[in-house]
Amino acid sequence: MSLTALRGSRDTPDARGTRGTRRWTSIGDGPTPTAGRVLAYAVLIGLSIVVLAPVVWAVLSSFKSQSELAQVPPSPLPSSLRTENYTGALSSFDFALYLKNSVIVTVGATLLTVVINTMCAYGLAKYNFRGRNLLFLVVLGTIMIPLQLIFIPVYQMAAQLGLVNSLWGLIIPPAATPTGVFLLRQYMLTIPDELIAAARIDGAGEFRIFTRIVVPLSGAAIAVVTIFSVMWRWNDFLWPLIISQDQSKYTLPVALAQFNSQLVAPFNYILAMSVVSMLPVVIIFLVLQRHIVRGIASTGLK
């Protein structure tokens, strides 16, 4: 093929963009990105680095020795991967017990939160009764109340019910969350009322409609509430500290705080256990991230 033919083939309309601009010569065949899009990507990448930098620093520092952590200026990379930090921390305090308590509290509270919030949101979204909007505003209003203001009355009620210094005291009181009710209620508003009416005409009961129609269609919103509940319960510190009076009922955040209050704080062990405590939340988020994005994007459409 001659040089003229090659030039002609490169200048054909197929080799150009829709507006006469050349397309990417890399893997993709999309149009050349604008300067605004490039700037937006650069800003997003920079913000991602800012958010991930402390996490990466904590993971790398968990392999450092005490002397390396005390260096000024600090070195970004450890001299060697010291797995002794993890094994030493596991042997220094009863990590298995605290991990078991955290898992029991997180799983139990999350299941209870999802059940209560889903049923409450269904009633506020699909039942017409007098005062429904006022009740929903009251539920939203509780979001603005700081948790520190209600700790004393909640603790008194838990003491009267015999929930102090027990895992049930960590699970039941914070189960109902107004944020979860709001997210689920807004998502359930997008479910057609005609679908529920048709199920009632076919003879389906209310509980069957709720479990066979509403809950499956609200899977994305339930995934959002689930990951939020897991994060809240797993990282909760103040309420477990108040309600737990025995070390055998401590969760991981409380145990790590106690471990940090020693006369000589072993920061290398603390960092190692902090990294271990982050893993379950990260794994759950990675598994449910697609549902989380879809659920948040669909919330509030109606």
Coordinates of C-alpha atoms in Angstrom, one line a residue:
M1 CA 0.0 0.0 0.0
S2 CA 1.4 3.4 -0.9
L3 CA 2.0 6.2 1.5
T4 CA -0.8 8.3 0.0
A5 CA -3.3 5.4 0.6
L6 CA -2.1 5.1 4.2
R7 CA -2.7 8.8 4.8
G8 CA -6.1 8.6 3.2
S9 CA -7.1 5.7 5.4
R10 CA -6.1 7.7 8.5
D11 CA -8.1 10.7 7.5
T12 CA -11.4 8.8 6.9
P13 CA -14.4 9.7 8.9
D14 CA -14.2 6.4 10.8
A15 CA -10.8 7.3 12.2
R16 CA -12.1 10.7 13.5
G17 CA -14.5 11.7 16.2
T18 CA -18.0 12.8 15.7
R19 CA -16.9 16.4 15.6
G20 CA -13.8 16.0 13.5
T21 CA -11.5 15.4 16.5
R22 CA -9.2 12.4 16.5
R23 CA -10.1 9.6 18.9
W24 CA -7.9 8.0 21.4
T25 CA -5.2 5.8 20.0
S26 CA -5.1 3.6 23.1
I27 CA -7.4 0.8 24.0
G28 CA -10.6 2.8 24.1
D29 CA -12.2 4.5 21.1
G30 CA -14.0 7.3 22.9
P31 CA -13.5 11.0 22.2
T32 CA -10.7 13.0 23.6
P33 CA -11.5 14.0 27.2
T34 CA -12.0 17.7 27.9
A35 CA -9.8 19.7 30.2
G36 CA -12.6 19.8 32.7
R37 CA -12.9 16.1 32.9
V38 CA -9.2 15.6 33.2
L39 CA -9.2 18.2 36.1
A40 CA -12.1 16.4 37.8
Y41 CA -10.3 13.0 37.6
A42 CA -7.1 14.6 38.9
V43 CA -9.0 16.1 41.9
L44 CA -10.8 12.8 42.6
I45 CA -7.5 10.9 42.5
G46 CA -5.9 13.4 44.8
L47 CA -8.8 13.2 47.3
S48 CA -8.7 9.4 47.2
I49 CA -5.0 9.5 48.0
V50 CA -5.7 11.9 50.9
V51 CA -8.4 9.5 52.3
L52 CA -6.4 6.3 51.8
A53 CA -3.0 7.7 53.0
P54 CA -3.8 7.3 56.8
V55 CA -5.0 3.8 56.2
V56 CA -1.9 2.8 54.3
W57 CA 0.3 4.5 56.9
A58 CA -1.4 2.5 59.7
V59 CA -1.0 -0.8 57.8
L60 CA 2.7 -0.1 57.1
S61 CA 3.3 1.1 60.7
S62 CA 1.8 -2.0 62.1
F63 CA 4.9 -3.9 61.0
K64 CA 7.3 -1.4 62.6
S65 CA 9.1 -1.7 65.9
Q66 CA 8.8 0.7 68.8
S67 CA 12.0 2.5 67.8
E68 CA 10.9 2.9 64.2
L69 CA 7.6 4.4 65.3
A70 CA 9.6 6.9 67.5
Q71 CA 11.9 8.1 64.6
V72 CA 11.8 11.8 63.7
P73 CA 11.2 12.3 60.8
P74 CA 9.3 9.0 60.5
S75 CA 10.1 6.6 57.8
P76 CA 7.2 5.6 55.5
L77 CA 8.3 2.0 55.1
P78 CA 9.2 -0.5 57.8
S79 CA 12.7 -1.9 57.8
S80 CA 11.2 -5.4 57.8
L81 CA 7.8 -7.0 58.0
R82 CA 7.6 -7.7 61.7
T83 CA 4.8 -10.2 62.2
E84 CA 5.8 -10.3 65.9
N85 CA 3.6 -7.3 66.4
Y86 CA 0.5 -9.3 65.5
T87 CA 1.5 -12.4 67.4
G88 CA 2.6 -10.4 70.4
A89 CA -0.6 -8.4 70.5
L90 CA -2.7 -11.6 70.3
S91 CA -0.9 -13.0 73.2
S92 CA -0.9 -9.8 75.3
F93 CA -4.6 -9.7 75.9
D94 CA -7.6 -11.9 75.2
F95 CA -8.2 -10.9 71.7
A96 CA -10.4 -13.9 70.8
L97 CA -12.9 -13.0 73.6
Y98 CA -13.2 -9.4 72.5
L99 CA -13.5 -10.4 68.9
K100 CA -16.3 -12.8 69.8
N101 CA -18.1 -10.1 71.7
S102 CA -17.8 -7.7 68.8
V103 CA -19.0 -10.2 66.3
I104 CA -22.0 -11.2 68.5
V105 CA -23.0 -7.6 69.1
T106 CA -22.5 -6.5 65.5
V107 CA -24.4 -9.4 64.0
G108 CA -27.2 -9.4 66.5
A109 CA -27.7 -5.6 66.5
T110 CA -27.6 -5.5 62.7
L111 CA -30.2 -8.2 62.3
L112 CA -32.4 -6.5 64.8
T113 CA -31.8 -3.1 63.2
V114 CA -32.8 -4.3 59.8
V115 CA -35.9 -6.0 61.0
I116 CA -37.2 -3.1 63.1
N117 CA -36.3 -0.4 60.6
T118 CA -37.7 -2.3 57.6
M119 CA -41.1 -2.8 59.4
C120 CA -41.2 0.8 60.6
A121 CA -40.4 2.1 57.1
Y122 CA -43.0 -0.1 55.5
G123 CA -45.7 1.2 57.8
L124 CA -44.7 4.9 57.1
A125 CA -44.4 4.4 53.4
K126 CA -47.4 2.2 52.4
Y127 CA -50.0 2.7 55.1
N128 CA -52.3 5.7 55.1
F129 CA -53.3 6.7 58.6
R130 CA -53.8 10.0 60.4
G131 CA -50.6 11.6 61.7
R132 CA -48.3 9.5 59.4
N133 CA -46.4 12.5 58.2
L134 CA -46.1 14.0 61.7
L135 CA -44.8 10.7 63.0
F136 CA -42.3 10.6 60.2
L137 CA -41.1 14.1 61.1
V138 CA -40.7 13.0 64.8
V139 CA -38.6 10.1 63.7
L140 CA -36.4 12.5 61.6
G141 CA -36.2 14.9 64.4
T142 CA -34.5 12.3 66.6
I143 CA -31.6 12.4 64.2
M144 CA -30.7 15.9 65.5
I145 CA -30.6 14.8 69.2
P146 CA -27.0 14.1 70.3
L147 CA -26.6 10.6 71.7
Q148 CA -24.9 12.0 74.8
L149 CA -28.1 13.6 75.9
I150 CA -30.0 10.3 76.0
F151 CA -27.4 8.0 77.5
I152 CA -28.6 8.5 81.1
P153 CA -32.3 7.7 80.5
V154 CA -31.4 4.8 78.2
Y155 CA -29.0 3.5 80.8
Q156 CA -31.7 3.8 83.5
M157 CA -34.1 1.8 81.3
A158 CA -31.5 -0.8 80.6
A159 CA -30.8 -1.1 84.3
Q160 CA -34.5 -1.6 85.1
L161 CA -34.6 -4.3 82.4
G162 CA -31.5 -6.1 83.7
L163 CA -29.5 -5.4 80.6
V164 CA -26.5 -3.8 82.3
N165 CA -23.2 -5.7 81.9
S166 CA -24.6 -8.1 79.3
L167 CA -24.4 -8.5 75.6
W168 CA -28.1 -7.9 75.2
G169 CA -27.5 -4.4 76.7
L170 CA -25.2 -3.8 73.8
I171 CA -27.6 -5.1 71.2
I172 CA -31.1 -4.0 72.0
P173 CA -31.0 -0.3 73.1
P174 CA -29.3 1.1 69.9
A175 CA -31.2 -1.2 67.5
A176 CA -33.7 1.3 66.1
T177 CA -32.0 4.0 64.1
P178 CA -33.9 6.9 62.5
T179 CA -31.4 7.1 59.7
G180 CA -32.2 3.6 58.6
V181 CA -35.9 4.3 58.8
F182 CA -35.5 7.3 56.6
L183 CA -33.4 5.5 53.9
L184 CA -35.8 2.5 53.8
R185 CA -38.9 4.6 53.8
Q186 CA -37.7 6.8 50.9
Y187 CA -36.8 3.7 48.9
M188 CA -40.1 2.0 49.6
L189 CA -42.0 5.0 48.2
T190 CA -40.7 4.0 44.8
I191 CA -42.4 0.7 45.0
P192 CA -45.8 1.0 43.1
D193 CA -48.8 0.9 45.3
E194 CA -50.7 -0.9 42.5
L195 CA -48.3 -3.9 43.1
I196 CA -49.3 -4.2 46.7
A197 CA -53.0 -3.6 45.9
A198 CA -52.9 -6.5 43.3
A199 CA -51.3 -8.8 45.9
R200 CA -54.1 -7.9 48.4
I201 CA -56.7 -8.6 45.7
D202 CA -55.1 -12.0 45.1
G203 CA -55.6 -12.8 48.8
A204 CA -52.1 -12.3 50.1
G205 CA -51.8 -11.3 53.7
E206 CA -49.9 -8.3 55.0
F207 CA -47.0 -10.3 56.4
R208 CA -46.7 -12.2 53.1
I209 CA -46.8 -9.0 51.1
F210 CA -44.1 -7.6 53.3
T211 CA -41.8 -10.6 53.2
R212 CA -42.4 -11.7 49.6
I213 CA -42.7 -8.4 47.7
V214 CA -41.5 -5.4 49.7
V215 CA -38.4 -6.9 51.3
P216 CA -37.0 -8.4 48.0
L217 CA -37.6 -5.2 46.1
S218 CA -35.9 -3.1 48.8
G219 CA -32.7 -5.2 48.7
A220 CA -30.5 -2.3 47.7
A221 CA -31.7 -0.1 50.6
I222 CA -31.5 -2.9 53.1
A223 CA -27.8 -3.4 52.0
V224 CA -27.1 0.2 52.7
V225 CA -28.7 0.0 56.2
T226 CA -26.8 -3.2 56.8
I227 CA -23.4 -1.8 56.1
F228 CA -24.1 1.4 58.0
S229 CA -25.3 -0.7 61.0
V230 CA -22.2 -2.9 60.8
M231 CA -19.9 0.2 60.8
W232 CA -21.8 1.8 63.7
R233 CA -21.9 -1.3 65.9
W234 CA -18.4 -2.5 65.1
N235 CA -16.8 0.9 65.8
D236 CA -19.1 1.9 68.7
F237 CA -17.1 2.9 71.8
L238 CA -19.0 5.1 74.2
W239 CA -22.2 2.9 74.7
P240 CA -20.3 -0.4 75.2
L241 CA -18.0 1.5 77.6
I242 CA -21.0 2.7 79.7
I243 CA -23.0 -0.5 79.7
S244 CA -20.2 -3.0 80.1
Q245 CA -18.8 -3.2 83.7
D246 CA -16.9 -6.4 83.3
Q247 CA -13.9 -7.0 81.0
S248 CA -15.5 -10.2 79.8
K249 CA -18.2 -8.1 78.0
Y250 CA -15.8 -5.6 76.4
T251 CA -15.8 -5.2 72.6
L252 CA -12.8 -4.6 70.5
P253 CA -12.9 -0.7 70.6
V254 CA -13.2 -0.7 74.4
A255 CA -10.5 -3.3 74.8
L256 CA -8.1 -1.4 72.5
A257 CA -8.7 1.8 74.5
Q258 CA -7.9 -0.1 77.7
F259 CA -4.8 -1.5 76.1
N260 CA -3.8 2.0 75.1
S261 CA -4.2 3.3 78.7
Q262 CA -1.3 1.2 80.0
L263 CA 1.7 3.0 81.6
V264 CA 3.8 2.3 78.6
A265 CA 1.5 2.1 75.6
P266 CA 2.7 -0.5 73.0
F267 CA 1.8 1.4 69.9
N268 CA 3.1 -1.3 67.6
Y269 CA 0.7 -3.8 69.1
I270 CA -2.1 -1.2 69.1
L271 CA -1.6 -0.5 65.4
A272 CA -1.5 -4.2 64.6
M273 CA -4.8 -4.8 66.4
S274 CA -6.4 -1.7 64.8
V275 CA -5.6 -3.1 61.4
V276 CA -7.1 -6.5 62.3
S277 CA -10.3 -4.7 63.6
M278 CA -10.6 -2.8 60.3
L279 CA -10.6 -5.9 58.1
P280 CA -14.2 -7.1 58.7
V281 CA -15.7 -3.7 57.9
V282 CA -13.6 -3.4 54.8
I283 CA -14.5 -6.8 53.5
I284 CA -18.2 -6.3 54.1
F285 CA -18.0 -2.9 52.3
L286 CA -16.3 -4.4 49.3
V287 CA -18.9 -7.2 49.1
L288 CA -21.9 -4.8 49.3
Q289 CA -20.5 -1.7 47.6
R290 CA -22.5 -2.2 44.4
H291 CA -25.8 -2.4 46.4
I292 CA -24.7 0.5 48.5
V293 CA -24.2 2.8 45.6
R294 CA -27.4 1.7 43.9
G295 CA -29.4 2.1 47.1
I296 CA -28.1 5.6 47.9
A297 CA -28.6 6.7 44.3
S298 CA -32.2 5.4 44.3
T299 CA -33.1 6.9 47.8
G300 CA -35.3 10.0 47.6
L301 CA -36.5 9.6 44.0
K302 CA -40.0 10.1 45.1

